[in-house]
Coordinates of C-alpha atoms and ligand atoms in Angstrom, one line a residue:
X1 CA 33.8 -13.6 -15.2
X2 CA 32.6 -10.3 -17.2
X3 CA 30.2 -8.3 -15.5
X4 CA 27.3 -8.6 -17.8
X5 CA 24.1 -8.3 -15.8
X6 CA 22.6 -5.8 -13.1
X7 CA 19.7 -6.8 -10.8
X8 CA 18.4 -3.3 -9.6
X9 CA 16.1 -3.8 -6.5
X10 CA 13.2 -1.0 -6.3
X11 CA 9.9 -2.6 -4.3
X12 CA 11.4 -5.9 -3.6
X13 CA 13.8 -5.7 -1.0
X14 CA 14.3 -9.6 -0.4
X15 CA 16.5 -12.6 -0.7
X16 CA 14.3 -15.3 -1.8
X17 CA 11.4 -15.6 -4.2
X18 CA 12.1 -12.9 -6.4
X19 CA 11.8 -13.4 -10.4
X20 CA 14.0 -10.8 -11.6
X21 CA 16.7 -11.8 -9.3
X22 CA 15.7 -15.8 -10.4
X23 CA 15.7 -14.7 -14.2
X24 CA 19.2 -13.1 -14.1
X25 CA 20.9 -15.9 -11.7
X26 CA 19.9 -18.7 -14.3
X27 CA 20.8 -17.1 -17.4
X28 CA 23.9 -16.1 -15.9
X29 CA 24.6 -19.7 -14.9
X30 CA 24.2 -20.8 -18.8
X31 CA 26.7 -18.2 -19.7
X32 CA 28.8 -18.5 -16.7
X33 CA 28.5 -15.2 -15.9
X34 CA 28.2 -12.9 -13.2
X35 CA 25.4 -10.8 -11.3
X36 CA 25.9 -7.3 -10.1
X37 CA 23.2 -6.1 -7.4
X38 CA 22.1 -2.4 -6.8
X39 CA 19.4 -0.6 -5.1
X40 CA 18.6 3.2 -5.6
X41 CA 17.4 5.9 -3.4
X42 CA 15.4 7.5 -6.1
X43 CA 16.5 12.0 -5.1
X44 CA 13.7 12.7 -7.6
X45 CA 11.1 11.1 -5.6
X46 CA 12.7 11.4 -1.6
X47 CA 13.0 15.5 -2.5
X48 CA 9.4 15.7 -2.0
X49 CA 9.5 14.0 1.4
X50 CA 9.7 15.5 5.2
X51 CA 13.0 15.1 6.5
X52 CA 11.4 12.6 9.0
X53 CA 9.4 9.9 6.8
X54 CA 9.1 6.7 8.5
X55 CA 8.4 5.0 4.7
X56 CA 12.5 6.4 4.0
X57 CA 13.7 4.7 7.6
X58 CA 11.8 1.9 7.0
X59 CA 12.9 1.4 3.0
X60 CA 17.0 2.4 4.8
X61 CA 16.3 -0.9 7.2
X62 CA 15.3 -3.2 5.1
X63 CA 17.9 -2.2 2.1
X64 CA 20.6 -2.4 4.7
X65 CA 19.2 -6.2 5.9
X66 CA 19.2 -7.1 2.4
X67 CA 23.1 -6.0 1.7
X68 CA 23.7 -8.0 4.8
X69 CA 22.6 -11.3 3.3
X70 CA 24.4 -10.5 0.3
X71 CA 27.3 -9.9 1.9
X72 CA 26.8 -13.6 4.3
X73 CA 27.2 -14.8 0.7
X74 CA 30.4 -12.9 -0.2
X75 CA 28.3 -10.7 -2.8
X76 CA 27.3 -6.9 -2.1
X77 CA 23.9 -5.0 -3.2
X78 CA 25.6 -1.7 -4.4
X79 CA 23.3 1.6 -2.5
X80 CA 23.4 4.4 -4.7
X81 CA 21.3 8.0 -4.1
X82 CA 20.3 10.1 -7.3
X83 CA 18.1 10.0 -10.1
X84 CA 17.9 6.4 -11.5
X85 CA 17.2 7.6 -15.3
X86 CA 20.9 9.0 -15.2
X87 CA 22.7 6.4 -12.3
X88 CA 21.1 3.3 -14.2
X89 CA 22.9 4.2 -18.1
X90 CA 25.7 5.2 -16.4
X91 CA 26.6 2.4 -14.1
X92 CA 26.5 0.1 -17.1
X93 CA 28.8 1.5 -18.7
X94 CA 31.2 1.9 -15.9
X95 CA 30.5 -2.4 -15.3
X96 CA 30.1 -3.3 -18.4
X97 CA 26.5 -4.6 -17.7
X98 CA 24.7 -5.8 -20.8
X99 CA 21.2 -6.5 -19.6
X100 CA 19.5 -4.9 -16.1
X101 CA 17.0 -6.5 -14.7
X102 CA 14.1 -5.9 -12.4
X103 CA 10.5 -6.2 -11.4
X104 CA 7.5 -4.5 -13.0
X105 CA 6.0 -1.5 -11.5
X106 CA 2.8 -0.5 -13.2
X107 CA 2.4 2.6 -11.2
X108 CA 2.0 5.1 -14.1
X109 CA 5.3 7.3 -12.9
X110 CA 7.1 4.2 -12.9
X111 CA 6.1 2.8 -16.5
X112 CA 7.4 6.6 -17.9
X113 CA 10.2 6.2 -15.8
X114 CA 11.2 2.8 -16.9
X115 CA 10.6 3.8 -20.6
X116 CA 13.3 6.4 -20.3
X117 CA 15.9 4.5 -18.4
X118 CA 14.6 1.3 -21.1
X119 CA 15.3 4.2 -23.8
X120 CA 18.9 5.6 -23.0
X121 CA 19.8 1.8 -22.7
X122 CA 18.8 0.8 -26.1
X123 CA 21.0 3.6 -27.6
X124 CA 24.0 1.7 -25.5
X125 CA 23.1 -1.1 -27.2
X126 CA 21.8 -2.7 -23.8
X127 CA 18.9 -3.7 -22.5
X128 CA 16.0 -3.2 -19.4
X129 CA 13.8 -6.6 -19.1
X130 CA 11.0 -5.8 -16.4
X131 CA 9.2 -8.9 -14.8
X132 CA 6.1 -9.7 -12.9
X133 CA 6.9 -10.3 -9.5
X134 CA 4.6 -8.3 -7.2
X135 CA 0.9 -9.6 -7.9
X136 CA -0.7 -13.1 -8.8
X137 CA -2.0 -11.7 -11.5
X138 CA -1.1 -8.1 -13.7
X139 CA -2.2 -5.6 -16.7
X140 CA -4.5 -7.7 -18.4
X141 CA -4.8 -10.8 -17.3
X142 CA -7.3 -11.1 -16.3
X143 CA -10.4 -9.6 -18.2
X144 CA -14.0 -10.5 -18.9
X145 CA -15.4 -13.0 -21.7
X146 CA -15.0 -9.6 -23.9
X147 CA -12.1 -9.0 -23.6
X148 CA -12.5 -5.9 -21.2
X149 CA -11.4 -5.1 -17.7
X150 CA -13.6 -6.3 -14.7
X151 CA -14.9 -2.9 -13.1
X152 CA -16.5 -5.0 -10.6
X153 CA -14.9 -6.9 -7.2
X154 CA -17.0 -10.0 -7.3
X155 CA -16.8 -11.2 -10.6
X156 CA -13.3 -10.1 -11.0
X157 CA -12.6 -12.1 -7.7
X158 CA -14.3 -15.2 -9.1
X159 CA -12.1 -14.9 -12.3
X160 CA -8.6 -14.3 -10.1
X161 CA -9.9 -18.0 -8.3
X162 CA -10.4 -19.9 -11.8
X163 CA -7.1 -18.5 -13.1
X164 CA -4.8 -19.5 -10.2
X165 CA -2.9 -22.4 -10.2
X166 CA 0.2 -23.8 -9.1
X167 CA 2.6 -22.5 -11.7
X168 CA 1.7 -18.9 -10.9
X169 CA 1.4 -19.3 -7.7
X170 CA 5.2 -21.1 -7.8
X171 CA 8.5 -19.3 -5.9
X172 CA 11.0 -17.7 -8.3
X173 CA 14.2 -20.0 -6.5
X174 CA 17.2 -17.9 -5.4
X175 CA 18.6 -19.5 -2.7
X176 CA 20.0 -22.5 -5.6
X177 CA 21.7 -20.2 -7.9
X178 CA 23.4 -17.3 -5.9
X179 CA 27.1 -18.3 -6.6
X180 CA 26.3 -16.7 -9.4
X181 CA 26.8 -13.2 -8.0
X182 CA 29.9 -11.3 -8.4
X183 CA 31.9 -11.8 -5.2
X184 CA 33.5 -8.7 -3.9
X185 CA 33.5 -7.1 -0.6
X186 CA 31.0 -5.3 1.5
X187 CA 30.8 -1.4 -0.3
X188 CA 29.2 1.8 1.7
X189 CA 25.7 2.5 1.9
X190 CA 24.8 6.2 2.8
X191 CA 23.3 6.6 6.0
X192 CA 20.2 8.1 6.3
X193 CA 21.0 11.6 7.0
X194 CA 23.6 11.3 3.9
X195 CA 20.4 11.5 1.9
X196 CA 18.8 14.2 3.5
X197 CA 16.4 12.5 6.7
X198 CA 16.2 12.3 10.4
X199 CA 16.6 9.1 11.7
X200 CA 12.8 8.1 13.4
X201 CA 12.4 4.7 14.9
X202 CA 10.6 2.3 13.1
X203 CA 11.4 -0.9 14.8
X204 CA 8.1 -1.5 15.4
X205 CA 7.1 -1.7 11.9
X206 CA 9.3 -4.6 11.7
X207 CA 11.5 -3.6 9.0
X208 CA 13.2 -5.8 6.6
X209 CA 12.9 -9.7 5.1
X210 CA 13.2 -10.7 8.9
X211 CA 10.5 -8.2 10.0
X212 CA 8.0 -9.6 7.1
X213 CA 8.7 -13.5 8.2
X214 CA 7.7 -12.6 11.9
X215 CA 4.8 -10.6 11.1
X216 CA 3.3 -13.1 8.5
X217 CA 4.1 -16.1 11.2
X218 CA 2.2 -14.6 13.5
X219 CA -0.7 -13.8 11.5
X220 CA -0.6 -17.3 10.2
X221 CA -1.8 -18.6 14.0
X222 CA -4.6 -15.9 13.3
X223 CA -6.3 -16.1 9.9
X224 CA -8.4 -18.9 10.3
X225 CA -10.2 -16.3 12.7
X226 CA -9.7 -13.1 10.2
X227 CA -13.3 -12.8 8.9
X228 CA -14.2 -12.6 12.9
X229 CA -11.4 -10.3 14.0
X230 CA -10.8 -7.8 11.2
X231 CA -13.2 -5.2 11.2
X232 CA -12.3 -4.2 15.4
X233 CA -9.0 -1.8 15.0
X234 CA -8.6 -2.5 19.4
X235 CA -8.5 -6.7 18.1
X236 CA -5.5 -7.8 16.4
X237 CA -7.0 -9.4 13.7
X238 CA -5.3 -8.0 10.5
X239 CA -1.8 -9.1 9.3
X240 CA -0.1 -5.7 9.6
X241 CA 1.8 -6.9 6.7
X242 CA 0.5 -3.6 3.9
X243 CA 3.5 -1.6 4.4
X244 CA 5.9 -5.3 3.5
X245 CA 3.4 -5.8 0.6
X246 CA 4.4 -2.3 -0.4
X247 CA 8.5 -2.4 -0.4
X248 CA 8.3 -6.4 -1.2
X249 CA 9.8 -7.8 1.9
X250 CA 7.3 -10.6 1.4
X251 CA 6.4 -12.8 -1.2
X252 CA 2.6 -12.1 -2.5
X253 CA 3.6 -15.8 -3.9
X254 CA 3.7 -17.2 -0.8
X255 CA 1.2 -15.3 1.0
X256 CA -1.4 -16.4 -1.2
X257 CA -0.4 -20.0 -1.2
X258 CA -0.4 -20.3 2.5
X259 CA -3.6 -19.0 2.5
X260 CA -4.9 -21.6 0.0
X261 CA -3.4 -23.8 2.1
X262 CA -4.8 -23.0 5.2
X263 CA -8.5 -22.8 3.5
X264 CA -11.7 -21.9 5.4
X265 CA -13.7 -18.7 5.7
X266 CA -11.5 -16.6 7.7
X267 CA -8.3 -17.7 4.8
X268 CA -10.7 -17.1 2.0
X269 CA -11.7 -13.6 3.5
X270 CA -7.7 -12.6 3.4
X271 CA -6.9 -14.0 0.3
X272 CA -10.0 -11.5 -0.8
X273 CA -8.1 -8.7 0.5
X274 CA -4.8 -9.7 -1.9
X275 CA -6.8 -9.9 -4.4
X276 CA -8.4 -6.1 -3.8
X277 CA -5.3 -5.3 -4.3
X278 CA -4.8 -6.5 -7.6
X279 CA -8.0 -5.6 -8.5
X280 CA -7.1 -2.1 -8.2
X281 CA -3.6 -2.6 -9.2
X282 CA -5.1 -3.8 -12.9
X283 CA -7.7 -0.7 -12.5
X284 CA -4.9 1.7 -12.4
X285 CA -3.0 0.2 -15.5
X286 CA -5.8 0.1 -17.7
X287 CA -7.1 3.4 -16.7
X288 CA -4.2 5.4 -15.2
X289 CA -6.3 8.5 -15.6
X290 CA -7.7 7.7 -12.2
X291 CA -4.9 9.3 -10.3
X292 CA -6.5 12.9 -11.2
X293 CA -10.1 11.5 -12.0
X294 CA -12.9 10.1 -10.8
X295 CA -13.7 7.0 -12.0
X296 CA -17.4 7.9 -12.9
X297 CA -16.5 10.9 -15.0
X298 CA -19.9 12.5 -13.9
X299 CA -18.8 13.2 -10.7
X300 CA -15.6 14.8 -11.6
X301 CA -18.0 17.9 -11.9
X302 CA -18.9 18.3 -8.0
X303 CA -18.3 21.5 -6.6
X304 CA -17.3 20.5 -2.8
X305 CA -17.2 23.1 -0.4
X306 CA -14.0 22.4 1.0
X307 CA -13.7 24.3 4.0
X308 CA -10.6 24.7 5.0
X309 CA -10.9 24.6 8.4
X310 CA -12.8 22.0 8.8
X311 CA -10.1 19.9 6.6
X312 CA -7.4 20.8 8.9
X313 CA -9.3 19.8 12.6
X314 CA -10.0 16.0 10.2
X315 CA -6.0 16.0 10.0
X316 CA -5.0 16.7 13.6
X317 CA -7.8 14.2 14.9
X318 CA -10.2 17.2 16.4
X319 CA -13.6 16.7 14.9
X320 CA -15.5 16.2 17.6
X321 CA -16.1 13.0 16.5
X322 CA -13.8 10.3 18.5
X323 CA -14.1 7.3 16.4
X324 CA -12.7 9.9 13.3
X325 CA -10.4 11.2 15.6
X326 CA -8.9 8.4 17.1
X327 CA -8.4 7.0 14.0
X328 CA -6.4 10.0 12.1
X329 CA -4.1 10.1 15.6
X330 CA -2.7 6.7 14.9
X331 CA -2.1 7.8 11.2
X332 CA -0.2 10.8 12.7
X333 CA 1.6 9.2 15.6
X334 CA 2.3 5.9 13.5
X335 CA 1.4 6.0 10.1
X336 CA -0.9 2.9 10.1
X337 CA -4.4 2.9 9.9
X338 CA -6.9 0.3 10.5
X339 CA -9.2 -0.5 7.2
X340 CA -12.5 0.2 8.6
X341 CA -11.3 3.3 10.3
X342 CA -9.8 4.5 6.3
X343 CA -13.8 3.8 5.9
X344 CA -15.1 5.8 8.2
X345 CA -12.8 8.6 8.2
X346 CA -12.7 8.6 4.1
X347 CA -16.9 8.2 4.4
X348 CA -16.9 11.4 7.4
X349 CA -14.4 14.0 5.5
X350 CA -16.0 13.3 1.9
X351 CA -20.2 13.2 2.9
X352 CA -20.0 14.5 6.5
X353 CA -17.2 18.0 5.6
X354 CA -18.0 18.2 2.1
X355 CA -14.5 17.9 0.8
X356 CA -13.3 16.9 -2.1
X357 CA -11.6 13.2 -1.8
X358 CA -8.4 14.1 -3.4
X359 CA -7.4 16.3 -0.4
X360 CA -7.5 13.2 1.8
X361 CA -5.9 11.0 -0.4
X362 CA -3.1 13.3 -0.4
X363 CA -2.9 13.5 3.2
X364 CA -3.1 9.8 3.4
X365 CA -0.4 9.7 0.4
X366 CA 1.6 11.8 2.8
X367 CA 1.4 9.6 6.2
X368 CA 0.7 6.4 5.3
X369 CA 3.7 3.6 5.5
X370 CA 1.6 1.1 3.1
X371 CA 0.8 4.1 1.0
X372 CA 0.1 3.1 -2.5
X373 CA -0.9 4.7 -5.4
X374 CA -3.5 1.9 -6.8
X375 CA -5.2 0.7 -3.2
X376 CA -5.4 4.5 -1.9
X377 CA -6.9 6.1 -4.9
X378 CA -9.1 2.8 -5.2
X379 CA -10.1 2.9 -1.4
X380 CA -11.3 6.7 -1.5
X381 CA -12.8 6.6 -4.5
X382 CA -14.8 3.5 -3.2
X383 CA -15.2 5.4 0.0
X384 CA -16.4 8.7 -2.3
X385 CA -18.8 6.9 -4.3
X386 CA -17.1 8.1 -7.4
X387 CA -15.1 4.7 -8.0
X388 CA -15.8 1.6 -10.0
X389 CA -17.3 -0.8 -7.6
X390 CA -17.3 2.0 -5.4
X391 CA -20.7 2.3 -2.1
X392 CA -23.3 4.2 -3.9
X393 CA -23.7 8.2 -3.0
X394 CA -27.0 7.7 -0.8
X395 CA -25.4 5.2 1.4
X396 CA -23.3 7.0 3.7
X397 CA -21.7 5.8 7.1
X398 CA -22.8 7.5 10.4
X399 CA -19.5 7.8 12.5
X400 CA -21.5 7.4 15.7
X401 CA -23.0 4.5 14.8
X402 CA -20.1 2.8 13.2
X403 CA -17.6 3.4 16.6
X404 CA -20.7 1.6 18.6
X405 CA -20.4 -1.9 16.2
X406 CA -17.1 -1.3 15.3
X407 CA -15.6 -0.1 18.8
X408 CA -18.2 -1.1 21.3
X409 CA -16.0 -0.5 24.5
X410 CA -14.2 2.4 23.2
X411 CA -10.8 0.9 23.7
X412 CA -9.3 2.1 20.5
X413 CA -11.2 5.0 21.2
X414 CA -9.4 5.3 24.7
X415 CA -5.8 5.0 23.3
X416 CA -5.5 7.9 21.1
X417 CA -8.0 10.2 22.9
X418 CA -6.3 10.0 26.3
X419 CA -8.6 12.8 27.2
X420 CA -12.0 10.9 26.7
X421 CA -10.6 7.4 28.3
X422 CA -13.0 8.8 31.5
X423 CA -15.9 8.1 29.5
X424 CA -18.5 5.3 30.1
X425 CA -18.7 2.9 27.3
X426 CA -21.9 4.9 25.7
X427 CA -20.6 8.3 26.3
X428 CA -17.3 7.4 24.8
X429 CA -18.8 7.3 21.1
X430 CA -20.8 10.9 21.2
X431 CA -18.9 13.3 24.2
X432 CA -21.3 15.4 26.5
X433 CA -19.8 18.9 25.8
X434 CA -18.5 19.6 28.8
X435 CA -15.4 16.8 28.3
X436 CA -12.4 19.3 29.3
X437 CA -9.8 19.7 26.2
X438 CA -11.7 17.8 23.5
X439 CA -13.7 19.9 20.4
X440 CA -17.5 19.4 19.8
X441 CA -18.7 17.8 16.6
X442 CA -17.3 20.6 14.0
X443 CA -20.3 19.3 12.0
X444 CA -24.2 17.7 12.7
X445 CA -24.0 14.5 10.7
X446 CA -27.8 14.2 10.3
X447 CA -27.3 18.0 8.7
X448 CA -24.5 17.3 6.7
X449 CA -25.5 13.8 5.4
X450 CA -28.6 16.0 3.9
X451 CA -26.3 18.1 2.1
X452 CA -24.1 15.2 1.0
X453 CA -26.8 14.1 -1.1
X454 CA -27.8 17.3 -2.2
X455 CA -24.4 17.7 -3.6
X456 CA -23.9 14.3 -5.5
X457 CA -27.4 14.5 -6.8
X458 CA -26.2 17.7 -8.8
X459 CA -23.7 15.4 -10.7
X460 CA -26.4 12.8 -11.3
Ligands
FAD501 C1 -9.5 5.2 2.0 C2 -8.6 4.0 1.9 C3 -7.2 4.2 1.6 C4 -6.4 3.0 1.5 N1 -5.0 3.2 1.2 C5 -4.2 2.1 1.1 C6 -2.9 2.3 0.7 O1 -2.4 3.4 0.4 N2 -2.1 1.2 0.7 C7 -2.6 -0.1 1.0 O2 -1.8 -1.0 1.0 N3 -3.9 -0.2 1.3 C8 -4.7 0.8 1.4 N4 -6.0 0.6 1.7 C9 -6.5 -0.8 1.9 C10 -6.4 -1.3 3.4 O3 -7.0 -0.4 4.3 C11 -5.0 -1.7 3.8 O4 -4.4 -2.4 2.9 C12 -5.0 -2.4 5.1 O5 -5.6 -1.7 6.2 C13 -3.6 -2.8 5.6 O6 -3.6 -3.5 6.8 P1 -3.2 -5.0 6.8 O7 -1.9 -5.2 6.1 O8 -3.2 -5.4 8.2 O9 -4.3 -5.7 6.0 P2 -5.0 -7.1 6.0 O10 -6.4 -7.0 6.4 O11 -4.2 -8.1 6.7 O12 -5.0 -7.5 4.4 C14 -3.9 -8.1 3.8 C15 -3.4 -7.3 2.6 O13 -4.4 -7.2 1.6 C16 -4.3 -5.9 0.9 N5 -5.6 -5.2 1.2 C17 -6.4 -5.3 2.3 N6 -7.5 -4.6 2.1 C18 -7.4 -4.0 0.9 C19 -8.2 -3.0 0.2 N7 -9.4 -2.6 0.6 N8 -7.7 -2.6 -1.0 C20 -6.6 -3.0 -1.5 N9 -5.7 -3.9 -0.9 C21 -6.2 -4.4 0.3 C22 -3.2 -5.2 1.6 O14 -2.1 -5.4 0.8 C23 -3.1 -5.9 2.9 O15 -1.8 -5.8 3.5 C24 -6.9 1.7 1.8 C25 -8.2 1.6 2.1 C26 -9.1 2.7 2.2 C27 -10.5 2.5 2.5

């Protein structure tokens, strides 16, 4: 066999289901040809990071569970670390690989990146193909009657529902066709301190294709309850599955039809949430300007305070306020974060401290495990009113009143402010001062919520 095709694996780090992977494997069966597998730890993007990044650990995991299985099938996934533009060109020449293929990332960094490395393999006279593989539905298809991009959930939603059907909705086989990868024995894979990180644990993110099957079987026994349990971070009501959405150790193929499947409200409500994310997946291809600006040019002009200080006590989780708090300690101790906390800590540091959205997205961009580009910039600008679909300005969430629905009995509260867990279940949501080691309220919310719509009227 020649070597004439390279599957390189970026976010989707599995075994099955997988369209790039599918594509390659049947055209190399016509030709009777072979399949070369390689995964890249991108050094232009992991310079950036902490040495300790649980995101790194957790991409190291489930790469190295992935060369496993292709090893149980006497192929190897090749783990290179460098700067993809230069390690893709050059690999096929050194393998003689005629075509590389892989799965679309619409992230704008990754479109530019993808044109160069599509570039310098053109002038080899070889060739990138990209396919869809991690949404339903991408780019633009899905638009209104006009031909124009839906800037609102509902009817956007509605569309997603008439377009889906079985054929999209169908698994990209792999399992059938993998004699068609090169056999060779197991190769090296650089640990992680080889590229430059700390080993963290991050066994309880459930790394991997294994990690993703457990996590979506138990949330399986759940969803017909999710549009009961999801809003209460203390219930376990939520798949937990963002962060194997993110790195593709699940199929959004599957996840979708199982949901379909299963039907009723609390389904329907989680297929809702897939499709939010392809809503603002489509968002940031057509308008990839949103990663510096707001989405209602208008308020791109607000002058927010920004006080410093008072951005720093909203990242340790010392507001004063516990439900805020609580909420951006498990984002530092584990780099989760329940939805409707992202709400109300997004609403507090944007309309309650008066700073500008982008600094939290960045800090969330920094912590979070499921972090991406398209949901995070689409969830604070919703949060910041400045968004397409986003809350209007004048509605803004009082913390206080949120932890009381949200948290009645203070039991997230209690986990990640140890030193409030003394509180009765009233007290818990609004301290008396006198609670030894915890801040007062940095901020009166009745104040602040006043100036809050001082300063978004000036954009008005
Ligand atoms: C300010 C803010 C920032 C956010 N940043 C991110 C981010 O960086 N990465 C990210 O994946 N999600 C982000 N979200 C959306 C949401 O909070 C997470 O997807 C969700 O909490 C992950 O938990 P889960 O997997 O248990 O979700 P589930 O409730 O089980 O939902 C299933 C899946 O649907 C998708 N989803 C759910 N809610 C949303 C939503 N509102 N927008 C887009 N997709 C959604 C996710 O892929 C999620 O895994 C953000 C929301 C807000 C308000």
């Amino acid at each position: 066999m020649t070597h004439t095709s390279l599957v390189w694996f970026r976010r989707d780090l599995r075994l099955f289901d997988h369209a790039a992977l599918h594509v390659a494997l049947t055209a190399a069966r016509s030709t009777s040809q072979a399949v070369l597998c390689v995964f890249i730890f991108d050094s232009t993007l992991l310079a950036s990071l902490p040495r300790v990044d649980r995101r790194v650990a957790f991409i190291w995991e489930s790469v190295r569970e992935l060369k496993q299985a292709l090893n149980q099938v006497g192929a190897d996934l090749m783990v290179r670390h460098g700067d993809p533009c230069a390690l893709i060109p050059a690999l096929c020449d050194e393998l003689d690989v005629a075509t590389v293929y892989a799965n679309r990332d619409t992230e704008p960094a990754a479109v530019e990146r993808d044109g160069r490395i599509a570039r310098s393999l053109s002038a080899l006279g070889k060739d990138l193909r990209l396919f869809k593989d991690q949404v339903i539905f991408e780019r633009d298809e899905i638009l209104t009657q006009s031909g124009q991009m839906y800037q609102v959930f509902t009817p956007y939603r509605r569309a997603w529902l008439n377009q889906v059907n079985d054929t999209v909705l169908s698994s990209f086989a792999v399992a059938p066709h993998l004699d068609q990868l090169e056999k060779c024995a197991p190769s090296a894979m650089p640990d992680l301190r080889q590229i430059g990180f700390d080993p963290v644990d991050v066994d309880y993110l459930k790394p991997g294709m294994s990690g993703g099957e457990t996590l979506f079987e138990d949330f399986c026994e759940r969803m017909q309850r999710y549009h009961e349990t999801r809003d209460f971070p203390a219930v376990k009501g939520v798949s937990y599955l963002s962060v194997h959405l993110r790195f593709g150790t699940v199929s959004i193929r599957e996840l979708a039809r199982t949901a379909i499947r299963i039907g009723g409200e609390g389904a329907q409500t989680w297929l809702s949430e897939l499709i939010w994310r392809e809503f603002y997946q489509q968002l940031l291809w057509h308008r990839p300007d949103l990663v510096t600006h707001t989405f209602k040019e208008k308020y791109d002009a607000i002058a927010f305070p920004n006080n410093r200080d008072h951005f720093s006590a909203w990242c340790a989780g010392q507001t004063g306020f516990p439900i805020v708090d609580a909420a951006q300690r498990q984002l530092n101790q584990t780099g989760f974060m329940h939805n409707r906390l992202r709400m109300i800590t997004a609403s507090f540091l944007v309309k309650d401290l008066l700073i500008d959205w982008r600094w939290g997205e960045r800090y969330f961009a920094e912590k979070l495990n499921d972090f991406d580009l398209a949901s995070n910039n689409g969830g604070w600008q919703w949060a910041a009113s400045t968004g397409c679909d986003a809350q209007p300005y004048f509605r803004i969430f009082n913390p206080t009143t949120q932890s009381i629905r949200f948290d009645p009995e203070g039991q997230f509260i209690r986990r990640y402010c140890p030193e409030l867990a003394h509180l009765d279940n009233r007290q818990i949501h609004a301290p008396p001062l006198s609670v030894e080691n915890y801040p007062a309220p940095i901020v009166d919310h009745a104040t602040q919520r006043v100036a809050a719509l001082r300063l978004f009227k000036t954009a008005e």
